Amino acid sequence: MALKGNLRDFSVTQLLNLINLARKTGTLTIEGPTEAAWVSFRDGKLIYAQLGNEDGTLVGILLRGGLVSARQARAIKTHASDKNDKELGLLLINAGYLVQQSILASIRQYFLDIVYKLFNWGEGFFRFDAGVLPPEGRITIRLNLENIIIEGSRRMREWEKLKDEVPNLEMALDFVERPGANIRDVNLNVEEWKVVSYVNPKNTIAQIAKANQMNDLEIRRVVYGLLHAGLVEVVRPDGMPIPARVKQFKPIDEGQRVSLVNRLIQRIRSL
Amino acid sequence: MQTVKMVVTGPFNAGKTAFIQAVSEIDVVSTERKISSEAERIKETTTVAMDFGRITVDDDLVLYLFGTPGQKRFDFMWEILSEGMLGFIVIVDSARPETFREAKSILETFRAYAPTPYVVAANKQDMPDAWDVEDLRIALRIDSKIKLLPCVAPDKESVKAILLELLYSILEEMNEK
Ligand SMILES: Nc1nc2c(ncn2[C@@H]2O[C@H](COP(=O)(O)OP(=O)(O)OP(=O)(O)O)[C@@H](O)[C@H]2O)c(=O)[nH]1
Ligand SMILES: [Mg+2]
C-alpha cells in the first residue's frame, strides 16, 4: 500500500528511519522544489541514488570524481556505448585502467552526496515504491542507513525541525533493544560519544547537555541523529512522578471490575 | 445503574464521529457544526464539543463513548473528558501523513492525563493512499507493546474488533495487578 506524503510532514530523516527499521526494499522518489531524486534500498540498506538530470551513469560518476578526464569520458561513451555500467566497470578494471575499490568508492561518494543533499529539502512530495529497483545494468552498493542518518543530521541546516522532533529536554534516553542495532557499528564523533556515554533513564537530556557543556541546539542535533538512527529512544526519566491515577470508575472491588469488563466484551461481541 | 466510558480521540477529520456512530445505539449527539474557517474546510461539518455514543450492556450497565473535538482550540475539553475513563482509542487517518505529528502529540497528552490502557486505530485503511499499519507504527513511534489495529470506521465489524481489543488490554492490565 501507499507510502507517500510531503516532506513538510514527514522528513527525509524520518523516511530513512522508517526504511531502515522496516528493512524495506524499493525506490524512494522525492520531487523537491527544483529537481527530483530517486534513492533505492534493499533490505533497509542504501544501494543506489540518482539526482535530477545529472549524469548518473558510471562514466558520469567517474568524471565527477576526477577518475577520468572529460576527453576520456567522451571516448568511453563513443566506443563502449553498447556496454552497461557493470560491463563497463569490468572492462576498465580488466584493462588495468582503474581498480575496483576506487570505482566503488567513487560511486559510494556520489550516492552519499545525493542523499545528504536531501536532508536539507524541507519541502517536496515523496513516494516509496516497494520492490522497484534501479535499472538492471547499474552498479549498486550496500550502505547502512544508521551512519547516513547520523551524518545527515550533522549536516542539517534546519534548526526548526530539530526543535520539533526533540521537544522536551526533561525526558531521558535509553538504548533501543533491537536485533541488529549495535551502537558500536556506527561511526560516532566525539560529541556523539560523549552524549552516548550518559544515555541512561536516570539522566534527562538537559542534564546530559549540561554535563557536556552543550547548548540546546547542539544537544538536540545529536539526540535527533541518535533517535532517527534507531539507536536510542526517549523515555520518562526514572523518578519522574507518573501523573496521579485518576479515578477510573466508581471504586468497586477487583472481582466486580473483571466481571464488568467481561460483560462489556460479551455485549460488544453481540453487536 | 452503572455507567462507564471510553474516549475516542485523534486529529481533525480522522474519523472519530464515524467510529462512534458505527456502534452507537443512539444517533451520535449532534454537536456537529458547519466549518467556518477556510483552512479547515476540507469537509462540511466538524465536531465542536464532543460526540456522544451509547451502548446499553444490560439493565444496570451502560457504556458511553465520548469523542473529542478534533480542532485544536478545544484542547481544554480533553482533561475533563479523560477523567474516569476505562480506556481510550486514538484514531489516526492513515492516508494523511500531515496529521501524524498531531496524532502522536494527542496520544502523548492523553497518556499523561490518565495512564489507562489504550489502542491506536489506523483508520481509513480502505483508501488507496493509506499507509500500512507497520509503517505507521514506526512513523508514530508506537511501542510494540501497544496495539495498533487496522480500521475502517464506517464498518461496524472493524469498530467492534477495536473496542474488543481495548477491552482485552484492560482485562490484561487488571490481571497483572
Ligand atoms: N474512506 C473512509 N472514509 C472515512 C473513514 N472514516 C471516516 N471517513 C470519512 O472521513 C471524514 C471524517 O470523518 P469524521 O468521523 O467526521 O471525523 P472526525 O474525526 O469526527 O472529525 P472532526 O470531528 O471534525 O475532528 C468523513 O467524511 C467520513 O465519512 C474510513 O475508514 N474510510
Ligand atoms: Mg467528529
CSV table of C-alpha atoms and ligand atoms in Angstrom, one decimal:
chain,number,residue,atom,x,y,z
A,1,MET,CA,0.0,0.0,0.0
A,2,ALA,CA,0.9,3.6,-0.3
A,3,LEU,CA,3.8,5.3,1.5
A,4,LYS,CA,3.6,8.8,0.3
A,5,GLY,CA,3.3,12.3,1.6
A,6,ASN,CA,5.1,15.7,1.8
A,7,LEU,CA,8.5,16.3,3.4
A,8,ARG,CA,6.9,19.1,5.3
A,9,ASP,CA,5.1,16.5,7.4
A,10,PHE,CA,7.5,13.6,7.2
A,11,SER,CA,11.1,14.4,6.8
A,12,VAL,CA,13.9,12.7,4.9
A,13,THR,CA,15.3,11.6,8.3
A,14,GLN,CA,12.1,10.1,9.3
A,15,LEU,CA,11.8,8.3,5.9
A,16,LEU,CA,15.2,6.8,6.2
A,17,ASN,CA,14.5,5.8,9.7
A,18,LEU,CA,11.3,4.0,8.6
A,19,ILE,CA,13.1,2.3,5.7
A,20,ASN,CA,15.9,1.2,8.0
A,21,LEU,CA,13.7,-0.2,10.8
A,22,ALA,CA,11.2,-1.9,8.4
A,23,ARG,CA,14.1,-3.3,6.3
A,24,LYS,CA,12.4,-2.1,3.1
A,25,THR,CA,13.3,-2.9,-0.5
A,26,GLY,CA,12.2,-0.4,-3.2
A,27,THR,CA,12.7,3.0,-4.5
A,28,LEU,CA,12.0,6.4,-2.9
A,29,THR,CA,11.1,9.1,-5.3
A,30,ILE,CA,11.3,12.7,-4.0
A,31,GLU,CA,10.1,15.6,-6.0
A,32,GLY,CA,11.9,18.6,-4.5
A,33,PRO,CA,11.4,22.3,-5.2
A,34,THR,CA,13.7,22.3,-8.3
A,35,GLU,CA,14.5,18.7,-9.1
A,36,ALA,CA,13.7,15.1,-8.3
A,37,ALA,CA,15.7,12.4,-6.7
A,38,TRP,CA,15.5,8.6,-6.7
A,39,VAL,CA,17.0,6.5,-3.9
A,40,SER,CA,16.8,2.8,-3.9
A,41,PHE,CA,17.1,0.4,-1.0
A,42,ARG,CA,17.5,-3.3,-0.4
A,43,ASP,CA,16.5,-4.8,3.0
A,44,GLY,CA,16.8,-1.4,4.5
A,45,LYS,CA,20.3,-0.6,3.1
A,46,LEU,CA,21.1,2.2,0.6
A,47,ILE,CA,22.0,0.7,-2.8
A,48,TYR,CA,21.6,3.4,-5.3
A,49,ALA,CA,20.8,7.1,-5.8
A,50,GLN,CA,20.1,9.4,-8.7
A,51,LEU,CA,19.5,13.2,-8.8
A,52,GLY,CA,17.5,15.1,-11.4
A,53,ASN,CA,19.1,15.2,-14.8
A,54,GLU,CA,22.6,14.6,-13.6
A,55,ASP,CA,24.5,12.0,-15.5
A,56,GLY,CA,24.4,9.1,-13.0
A,57,THR,CA,25.9,6.6,-15.3
A,58,LEU,CA,29.3,5.1,-14.4
A,59,VAL,CA,31.1,7.4,-16.8
A,60,GLY,CA,29.3,10.4,-15.4
A,61,ILE,CA,30.2,9.4,-11.9
A,62,LEU,CA,33.9,8.7,-12.7
A,63,LEU,CA,34.1,12.1,-14.5
A,64,ARG,CA,32.6,13.9,-11.5
A,65,GLY,CA,35.0,12.1,-9.1
A,66,GLY,CA,38.0,13.0,-11.3
A,67,LEU,CA,38.8,9.4,-12.2
A,68,VAL,CA,38.5,10.1,-15.9
A,69,SER,CA,39.0,13.3,-17.8
A,70,ALA,CA,36.3,14.9,-20.0
A,71,ARG,CA,38.0,13.6,-23.1
A,72,GLN,CA,38.3,10.1,-21.8
A,73,ALA,CA,34.7,10.2,-20.8
A,74,ARG,CA,33.7,11.1,-24.3
A,75,ALA,CA,35.9,8.4,-25.7
A,76,ILE,CA,34.4,5.8,-23.5
A,77,LYS,CA,30.9,6.9,-24.4
A,78,THR,CA,31.5,6.6,-28.1
A,79,HIS,CA,33.4,3.3,-28.0
A,80,ALA,CA,31.5,1.5,-25.3
A,81,SER,CA,28.1,2.8,-25.8
A,82,ASP,CA,26.7,-0.8,-26.0
A,83,LYS,CA,28.0,-1.7,-22.6
A,84,ASN,CA,26.0,-1.2,-19.4
A,85,ASP,CA,27.7,0.1,-16.3
A,86,LYS,CA,28.6,-3.3,-14.8
A,87,GLU,CA,30.2,-4.4,-18.1
A,88,LEU,CA,32.0,-1.1,-18.5
A,89,GLY,CA,33.3,-1.3,-14.9
A,90,LEU,CA,34.7,-4.8,-15.6
A,91,LEU,CA,36.2,-3.6,-18.8
A,92,LEU,CA,38.0,-0.7,-17.0
A,93,ILE,CA,39.3,-3.0,-14.3
A,94,ASN,CA,40.4,-5.7,-16.7
A,95,ALA,CA,42.2,-3.2,-18.8
A,96,GLY,CA,44.1,-2.2,-15.7
A,97,TYR,CA,42.8,1.3,-16.0
A,98,LEU,CA,41.1,1.5,-12.7
A,99,VAL,CA,40.9,-0.7,-9.6
A,100,GLN,CA,37.6,-1.9,-8.2
A,101,GLN,CA,38.0,-0.1,-4.9
A,102,SER,CA,38.3,3.3,-6.5
A,103,ILE,CA,35.3,2.7,-8.7
A,104,LEU,CA,33.2,1.7,-5.8
A,105,ALA,CA,34.5,4.5,-3.6
A,106,SER,CA,33.6,6.9,-6.3
A,107,ILE,CA,30.1,5.5,-6.6
A,108,ARG,CA,29.6,5.4,-2.9
A,109,GLN,CA,30.6,9.1,-2.6
A,110,TYR,CA,28.3,10.1,-5.4
A,111,PHE,CA,25.3,8.3,-3.9
A,112,LEU,CA,26.0,9.7,-0.4
A,113,ASP,CA,26.4,13.3,-1.7
A,114,ILE,CA,22.9,13.0,-3.2
A,115,VAL,CA,21.4,11.6,-0.1
A,116,TYR,CA,23.0,14.2,2.2
A,117,LYS,CA,21.6,16.9,-0.1
A,118,LEU,CA,18.1,15.5,0.6
A,119,PHE,CA,18.4,16.2,4.3
A,120,ASN,CA,18.0,19.8,3.5
A,121,TRP,CA,14.9,19.5,1.4
A,122,GLY,CA,12.2,20.8,3.6
A,123,GLU,CA,9.5,20.6,1.0
A,124,GLY,CA,8.5,18.1,-1.7
A,125,PHE,CA,6.4,15.1,-2.5
A,126,PHE,CA,7.7,11.7,-1.7
A,127,ARG,CA,6.6,8.2,-2.7
A,128,PHE,CA,8.1,4.9,-1.9
A,129,ASP,CA,7.5,2.1,-4.4
A,130,ALA,CA,8.1,-1.2,-2.8
A,131,GLY,CA,10.0,-3.7,-4.9
A,132,VAL,CA,11.1,-1.2,-7.6
A,133,LEU,CA,14.9,-1.4,-8.1
A,134,PRO,CA,17.4,0.6,-10.2
A,135,PRO,CA,17.8,-0.3,-13.9
A,136,GLU,CA,19.4,-3.7,-14.4
A,137,GLY,CA,22.9,-2.8,-15.6
A,138,ARG,CA,23.6,-0.2,-12.9
A,139,ILE,CA,26.2,-0.8,-10.2
A,140,THR,CA,24.7,-0.9,-6.7
A,141,ILE,CA,26.4,-0.8,-3.3
A,142,ARG,CA,25.2,-1.6,0.2
A,143,LEU,CA,25.4,1.0,2.9
A,144,ASN,CA,24.0,1.0,6.4
A,145,LEU,CA,21.4,3.8,7.0
A,146,GLU,CA,22.3,4.3,10.6
A,147,ASN,CA,25.6,6.0,9.7
A,148,ILE,CA,23.9,8.0,6.9
A,149,ILE,CA,21.2,9.3,9.3
A,150,ILE,CA,23.8,10.4,11.8
A,151,GLU,CA,25.9,12.1,9.3
A,152,GLY,CA,22.9,13.7,7.6
A,153,SER,CA,21.8,15.1,10.9
A,154,ARG,CA,25.2,16.6,11.4
A,155,ARG,CA,24.8,18.4,8.2
A,156,MET,CA,21.2,19.5,8.7
A,157,ARG,CA,20.7,23.2,8.5
A,158,GLU,CA,17.1,23.3,9.5
A,159,TRP,CA,17.0,24.1,13.2
A,160,GLU,CA,13.3,24.3,13.3
A,161,LYS,CA,13.0,20.6,12.6
A,162,LEU,CA,15.2,19.7,15.4
A,163,LYS,CA,13.1,21.6,17.8
A,164,ASP,CA,10.0,19.8,16.6
A,165,GLU,CA,11.4,16.4,16.9
A,166,VAL,CA,13.1,16.6,20.2
A,167,PRO,CA,10.5,18.7,22.0
A,168,ASN,CA,11.2,18.0,25.7
A,169,LEU,CA,14.6,18.1,27.2
A,170,GLU,CA,13.3,17.0,30.5
A,171,MET,CA,12.8,13.5,29.1
A,172,ALA,CA,15.6,10.9,29.3
A,173,LEU,CA,17.1,8.5,26.8
A,174,ASP,CA,17.6,4.8,26.8
A,175,PHE,CA,19.2,2.4,24.3
A,176,VAL,CA,16.9,0.6,21.9
A,177,GLU,CA,16.9,-3.2,22.1
A,178,ARG,CA,16.6,-4.2,18.5
A,179,PRO,CA,18.3,-7.0,16.8
A,180,GLY,CA,21.0,-5.7,14.5
A,181,ALA,CA,21.2,-2.3,16.2
A,182,ASN,CA,24.6,-2.1,17.6
A,183,ILE,CA,25.9,1.2,18.5
A,184,ARG,CA,29.5,0.0,18.0
A,185,ASP,CA,28.9,-0.4,14.3
A,186,VAL,CA,28.0,3.2,13.9
A,187,ASN,CA,30.6,5.9,13.3
A,188,LEU,CA,30.1,8.4,16.0
A,189,ASN,CA,32.1,11.5,16.5
A,190,VAL,CA,33.5,12.7,19.9
A,191,GLU,CA,30.5,14.8,20.7
A,192,GLU,CA,28.1,12.0,20.0
A,193,TRP,CA,30.1,9.5,22.1
A,194,LYS,CA,30.0,11.9,25.0
A,195,VAL,CA,26.2,12.0,24.8
A,196,VAL,CA,26.0,8.2,24.3
A,197,SER,CA,28.1,7.7,27.4
A,198,TYR,CA,25.4,9.4,29.5
A,199,VAL,CA,22.5,7.6,28.0
A,200,ASN,CA,20.6,6.2,30.9
A,201,PRO,CA,17.0,6.6,32.1
A,202,LYS,CA,18.4,8.4,35.2
A,203,ASN,CA,19.7,11.3,33.1
A,204,THR,CA,17.4,13.8,31.5
A,205,ILE,CA,18.5,15.2,28.1
A,206,ALA,CA,19.0,18.6,29.7
A,207,GLN,CA,21.4,17.0,32.3
A,208,ILE,CA,23.3,15.3,29.6
A,209,ALA,CA,23.7,18.6,27.8
A,210,LYS,CA,24.9,20.3,31.0
A,211,ALA,CA,27.4,17.6,31.7
A,212,ASN,CA,28.8,18.0,28.3
A,213,GLN,CA,28.5,21.8,28.2
A,214,MET,CA,26.4,21.7,25.1
A,215,ASN,CA,23.8,24.2,24.3
A,216,ASP,CA,20.2,23.5,23.4
A,217,LEU,CA,20.8,23.2,19.7
A,218,GLU,CA,23.9,21.1,20.0
A,219,ILE,CA,22.2,18.5,22.2
A,220,ARG,CA,19.1,18.5,20.0
A,221,ARG,CA,21.2,17.8,16.9
A,222,VAL,CA,23.0,14.9,18.4
A,223,VAL,CA,19.8,13.4,20.0
A,224,TYR,CA,18.0,13.8,16.7
A,225,GLY,CA,20.6,11.8,14.9
A,226,LEU,CA,20.7,9.1,17.5
A,227,LEU,CA,16.9,8.8,17.7
A,228,HIS,CA,16.4,8.5,14.0
A,229,ALA,CA,19.3,6.1,13.5
A,230,GLY,CA,17.1,3.9,15.8
A,231,LEU,CA,19.8,3.7,18.5
A,232,VAL,CA,18.1,5.4,21.4
A,233,GLU,CA,14.6,6.2,22.4
A,234,VAL,CA,13.0,8.9,24.6
A,235,VAL,CA,11.8,7.6,27.9
A,236,ARG,CA,10.3,9.0,31.0
A,237,PRO,CA,13.2,9.7,33.4
A,238,ASP,CA,13.4,7.5,36.5
A,239,GLY,CA,11.8,9.1,39.4
A,240,MET,CA,9.6,11.4,37.4
A,241,PRO,CA,6.3,11.3,39.1
A,242,ILE,CA,3.7,9.5,37.0
A,243,PRO,CA,0.5,11.6,36.9
A,244,ALA,CA,-1.8,10.7,39.7
A,245,ARG,CA,-4.1,7.9,38.7
A,246,VAL,CA,-7.4,9.5,38.0
A,247,LYS,CA,-10.3,7.6,39.5
A,248,GLN,CA,-11.2,5.2,36.8
A,249,PHE,CA,-14.6,4.3,37.7
A,250,LYS,CA,-16.6,4.1,40.9
A,251,PRO,CA,-14.5,2.3,43.5
A,252,ILE,CA,-15.6,-1.3,43.2
A,253,ASP,CA,-13.7,-4.4,44.1
A,254,GLU,CA,-11.4,-6.2,41.7
A,255,GLY,CA,-13.7,-9.1,41.1
A,256,GLN,CA,-16.5,-6.8,40.2
A,257,ARG,CA,-14.3,-4.9,37.8
A,258,VAL,CA,-13.3,-8.0,35.9
A,259,SER,CA,-16.9,-9.1,35.6
A,260,LEU,CA,-17.9,-5.7,34.4
A,261,VAL,CA,-15.3,-5.8,31.6
A,262,ASN,CA,-16.4,-9.3,30.7
A,263,ARG,CA,-20.0,-8.1,30.4
A,264,LEU,CA,-18.8,-5.3,28.1
A,265,ILE,CA,-16.9,-7.8,26.0
A,266,GLN,CA,-20.0,-10.1,25.7
A,267,ARG,CA,-22.1,-7.2,24.7
A,268,ILE,CA,-19.8,-5.8,22.0
A,269,ARG,CA,-19.3,-9.2,20.5
A,270,SER,CA,-23.1,-9.5,20.1
A,271,LEU,CA,-23.5,-6.1,18.4
B,1,MET,CA,-27.2,1.7,37.3
B,2,GLN,CA,-23.5,1.9,36.5
B,3,THR,CA,-22.0,3.8,33.6
B,4,VAL,CA,-18.5,3.5,32.2
B,5,LYS,CA,-16.9,5.5,29.4
B,6,MET,CA,-14.3,5.2,26.8
B,7,VAL,CA,-12.8,8.2,24.9
B,8,VAL,CA,-12.3,8.3,21.2
B,9,THR,CA,-9.7,10.8,20.2
B,10,GLY,CA,-7.5,11.8,17.3
B,11,PRO,CA,-6.8,14.7,14.9
B,12,PHE,CA,-9.3,16.7,12.9
B,13,ASN,CA,-11.2,14.6,10.4
B,14,ALA,CA,-9.6,11.3,11.5
B,15,GLY,CA,-12.9,9.5,11.7
B,16,LYS,CA,-13.9,9.8,15.4
B,17,THR,CA,-17.5,10.6,14.8
B,18,ALA,CA,-17.8,7.8,12.2
B,19,PHE,CA,-16.2,5.4,14.6
B,20,ILE,CA,-18.7,6.1,17.4
B,21,GLN,CA,-21.6,6.2,15.0
B,22,ALA,CA,-20.8,2.7,13.8
B,23,VAL,CA,-21.6,1.1,17.1
B,24,SER,CA,-23.8,3.6,19.0
B,25,GLU,CA,-27.4,2.6,19.5
B,26,ILE,CA,-28.4,6.3,19.6
B,27,ASP,CA,-27.6,8.8,16.9
B,28,VAL,CA,-24.3,10.5,17.8
B,29,VAL,CA,-25.4,13.5,19.7
B,30,SER,CA,-25.4,16.4,17.3
B,31,THR,CA,-22.6,18.7,18.4
B,32,GLU,CA,-21.5,18.9,14.7
B,33,ARG,CA,-21.3,22.4,13.2
B,34,LYS,CA,-20.6,23.8,9.8
B,35,ILE,CA,-17.0,24.7,9.5
B,36,SER,CA,-16.3,28.4,9.4
B,37,SER,CA,-12.5,28.8,8.9
B,38,GLU,CA,-11.3,28.3,5.4
B,39,ALA,CA,-8.2,26.4,6.4
B,40,GLU,CA,-10.2,23.6,8.0
B,41,ARG,CA,-12.8,23.4,5.3
B,42,ILE,CA,-11.9,20.0,3.9
B,43,LYS,CA,-15.4,18.9,4.9
B,44,GLU,CA,-18.7,20.3,5.7
B,45,THR,CA,-19.1,19.8,9.4
B,46,THR,CA,-16.8,19.2,12.3
B,47,THR,CA,-17.4,18.2,15.9
B,48,VAL,CA,-17.3,21.2,18.2
B,49,ALA,CA,-18.0,19.9,21.6
B,50,MET,CA,-18.0,16.2,21.8
B,51,ASP,CA,-19.5,13.2,20.2
B,52,PHE,CA,-21.5,11.0,22.4
B,53,GLY,CA,-22.5,7.4,21.7
B,54,ARG,CA,-24.2,4.8,23.9
B,55,ILE,CA,-24.1,1.0,24.1
B,56,THR,CA,-26.5,-0.4,26.7
B,57,VAL,CA,-25.0,-3.6,28.1
B,58,ASP,CA,-27.8,-4.7,30.4
B,59,ASP,CA,-30.3,-3.4,32.9
B,60,ASP,CA,-27.6,-1.9,35.1
B,61,LEU,CA,-24.6,-1.2,32.9
B,62,VAL,CA,-24.2,1.4,30.1
B,63,LEU,CA,-21.1,2.2,28.1
B,64,TYR,CA,-20.6,5.7,26.8
B,65,LEU,CA,-18.2,6.5,24.0
B,66,PHE,CA,-17.0,10.1,24.0
B,67,GLY,CA,-15.3,11.6,21.0
B,68,THR,CA,-13.1,14.6,21.5
B,69,PRO,CA,-13.4,17.6,19.2
B,70,GLY,CA,-10.8,17.4,16.5
B,71,GLN,CA,-9.9,21.1,16.3
B,72,LYS,CA,-7.1,22.4,18.4
B,73,ARG,CA,-8.9,25.2,20.1
B,74,PHE,CA,-11.0,22.7,22.1
B,75,ASP,CA,-8.0,21.1,23.9
B,76,PHE,CA,-9.4,22.3,27.2
B,77,MET,CA,-12.1,19.6,26.9
B,78,TRP,CA,-9.6,16.8,27.0
B,79,GLU,CA,-8.8,16.8,30.6
B,80,ILE,CA,-12.4,16.8,31.6
B,81,LEU,CA,-13.2,14.1,29.1
B,82,SER,CA,-10.4,11.8,30.2
B,83,GLU,CA,-11.4,11.8,33.8
B,84,GLY,CA,-12.8,8.4,34.8
B,85,MET,CA,-12.3,6.7,31.5
B,86,LEU,CA,-11.8,3.0,31.3
B,87,GLY,CA,-9.5,3.3,28.3
B,88,PHE,CA,-9.1,5.3,25.1
B,89,ILE,CA,-8.8,4.9,21.4
B,90,VAL,CA,-6.6,7.1,19.3
B,91,ILE,CA,-7.9,7.3,15.7
B,92,VAL,CA,-5.3,8.1,13.0
B,93,ASP,CA,-6.1,9.0,9.4
B,94,SER,CA,-3.7,6.5,7.7
B,95,ALA,CA,-3.9,8.4,4.4
B,96,ARG,CA,-2.9,11.8,5.8
B,97,PRO,CA,0.7,11.9,7.0
B,98,GLU,CA,0.4,15.6,7.6
B,99,THR,CA,-1.7,14.6,10.7
B,100,PHE,CA,0.7,12.1,12.1
B,101,ARG,CA,2.7,14.5,14.2
B,102,GLU,CA,-0.5,15.8,15.8
B,103,ALA,CA,-1.8,12.3,16.4
B,104,LYS,CA,1.3,11.5,18.2
B,105,SER,CA,1.0,14.6,20.4
B,106,ILE,CA,-2.6,13.9,21.2
B,107,LEU,CA,-1.6,10.4,22.2
B,108,GLU,CA,1.1,11.7,24.5
B,109,THR,CA,-1.3,14.2,26.0
B,110,PHE,CA,-3.9,11.7,26.8
B,111,ARG,CA,-1.5,9.3,28.2
B,112,ALA,CA,-0.3,11.9,30.5
B,113,TYR,CA,-3.8,12.7,31.7
B,114,ALA,CA,-4.5,9.1,32.6
B,115,PRO,CA,-2.4,6.0,32.4
B,116,THR,CA,-5.2,3.8,31.4
B,117,PRO,CA,-4.9,1.2,28.6
B,118,TYR,CA,-5.3,2.5,25.0
B,119,VAL,CA,-5.2,1.3,21.5
B,120,VAL,CA,-4.4,3.1,18.2
B,121,ALA,CA,-6.7,2.7,15.2
B,122,ALA,CA,-5.1,3.1,11.8
B,123,ASN,CA,-8.3,4.4,10.2
B,124,LYS,CA,-9.3,4.7,6.5
B,125,GLN,CA,-7.4,1.6,5.6
B,126,ASP,CA,-9.8,1.3,2.6
B,127,MET,CA,-8.3,4.4,1.0
B,128,PRO,CA,-5.6,3.9,-1.7
B,129,ASP,CA,-3.3,6.4,-0.1
B,130,ALA,CA,-3.4,4.7,3.3
B,131,TRP,CA,-0.1,3.9,4.9
B,132,ASP,CA,0.5,0.3,6.1
B,133,VAL,CA,-0.1,-0.4,9.7
B,134,GLU,CA,3.5,-1.4,10.3
B,135,ASP,CA,4.8,1.7,8.6
B,136,LEU,CA,2.5,3.8,10.8
B,137,ARG,CA,3.9,2.1,13.9
B,138,ILE,CA,7.3,3.3,13.0
B,139,ALA,CA,6.2,6.7,11.8
B,140,LEU,CA,4.3,7.4,15.0
B,141,ARG,CA,6.8,5.6,17.2
B,142,ILE,CA,4.3,3.4,18.8
B,143,ASP,CA,5.7,0.9,21.3
B,144,SER,CA,5.5,-2.7,20.2
B,145,LYS,CA,3.5,-3.5,23.3
B,146,ILE,CA,0.7,-1.1,22.3
B,147,LYS,CA,-2.0,-2.5,19.9
B,148,LEU,CA,-2.1,-0.7,16.6
B,149,LEU,CA,-5.0,-2.0,14.6
B,150,PRO,CA,-6.3,-1.5,11.0
B,151,CYS,CA,-9.7,0.2,10.9
B,152,VAL,CA,-12.4,1.3,8.6
B,153,ALA,CA,-14.6,3.4,10.9
B,154,PRO,CA,-17.9,3.2,8.9
B,155,ASP,CA,-17.6,-0.6,9.1
B,156,LYS,CA,-19.2,-1.8,12.3
B,157,GLU,CA,-17.2,-5.1,12.4
B,158,SER,CA,-14.0,-3.2,12.3
B,159,VAL,CA,-15.0,-0.9,15.1
B,160,LYS,CA,-16.2,-3.8,17.2
B,161,ALA,CA,-12.8,-5.5,16.8
B,162,ILE,CA,-11.0,-2.4,18.1
B,163,LEU,CA,-13.3,-2.0,21.1
B,164,LEU,CA,-12.8,-5.6,21.9
B,165,GLU,CA,-9.0,-5.4,21.7
B,166,LEU,CA,-9.1,-2.4,24.0
B,167,LEU,CA,-11.3,-4.4,26.5
B,168,TYR,CA,-8.8,-7.3,26.3
B,169,SER,CA,-6.0,-4.9,27.1
B,170,ILE,CA,-8.0,-3.6,30.1
B,171,LEU,CA,-8.5,-7.1,31.3
B,172,GLU,CA,-4.9,-8.0,30.9
B,173,GLU,CA,-3.9,-4.9,32.9
B,174,MET,CA,-6.2,-5.9,35.7
B,175,ASN,CA,-4.7,-9.4,35.8
B,176,GLU,CA,-1.2,-8.0,36.1
B,177,LYS,CA,-2.0,-6.3,39.3
C,1,LIG,N1,-12.9,6.0,3.2
C,1,LIG,C1,-13.1,6.2,4.5
C,1,LIG,N2,-13.6,7.4,5.0
C,1,LIG,C2,-13.8,7.6,6.3
C,1,LIG,C3,-13.4,6.5,7.2
C,1,LIG,N3,-13.7,7.0,8.5
C,1,LIG,C4,-14.2,8.3,8.3
C,1,LIG,N4,-14.2,8.6,7.0
C,1,LIG,C5,-14.7,9.9,6.4
C,1,LIG,O1,-13.8,10.9,6.9
C,1,LIG,C6,-14.4,12.1,7.1
C,1,LIG,C7,-14.2,12.5,8.6
C,1,LIG,O2,-14.9,11.6,9.5
C,1,LIG,P1,-15.4,12.1,10.8
C,1,LIG,O3,-16.0,10.9,11.5
C,1,LIG,O4,-16.3,13.3,10.7
C,1,LIG,O5,-14.1,12.6,11.5
C,1,LIG,P2,-13.9,13.3,12.9
C,1,LIG,O6,-12.6,12.8,13.5
C,1,LIG,O7,-15.1,13.1,13.8
C,1,LIG,O8,-13.7,14.8,12.5
C,1,LIG,P3,-13.8,16.1,13.5
C,1,LIG,O9,-14.9,15.9,14.5
C,1,LIG,O10,-14.1,17.2,12.5
C,1,LIG,O11,-12.4,16.2,14.0
C,1,LIG,C8,-15.9,11.8,6.8
C,1,LIG,O12,-16.1,12.2,5.5
C,1,LIG,C9,-16.0,10.3,6.9
C,1,LIG,O13,-17.1,9.8,6.1
C,1,LIG,C10,-12.8,5.3,6.7
C,1,LIG,O14,-12.5,4.4,7.4
C,1,LIG,N5,-12.7,5.2,5.4
C,2,MG,MG,-16.2,14.5,14.7
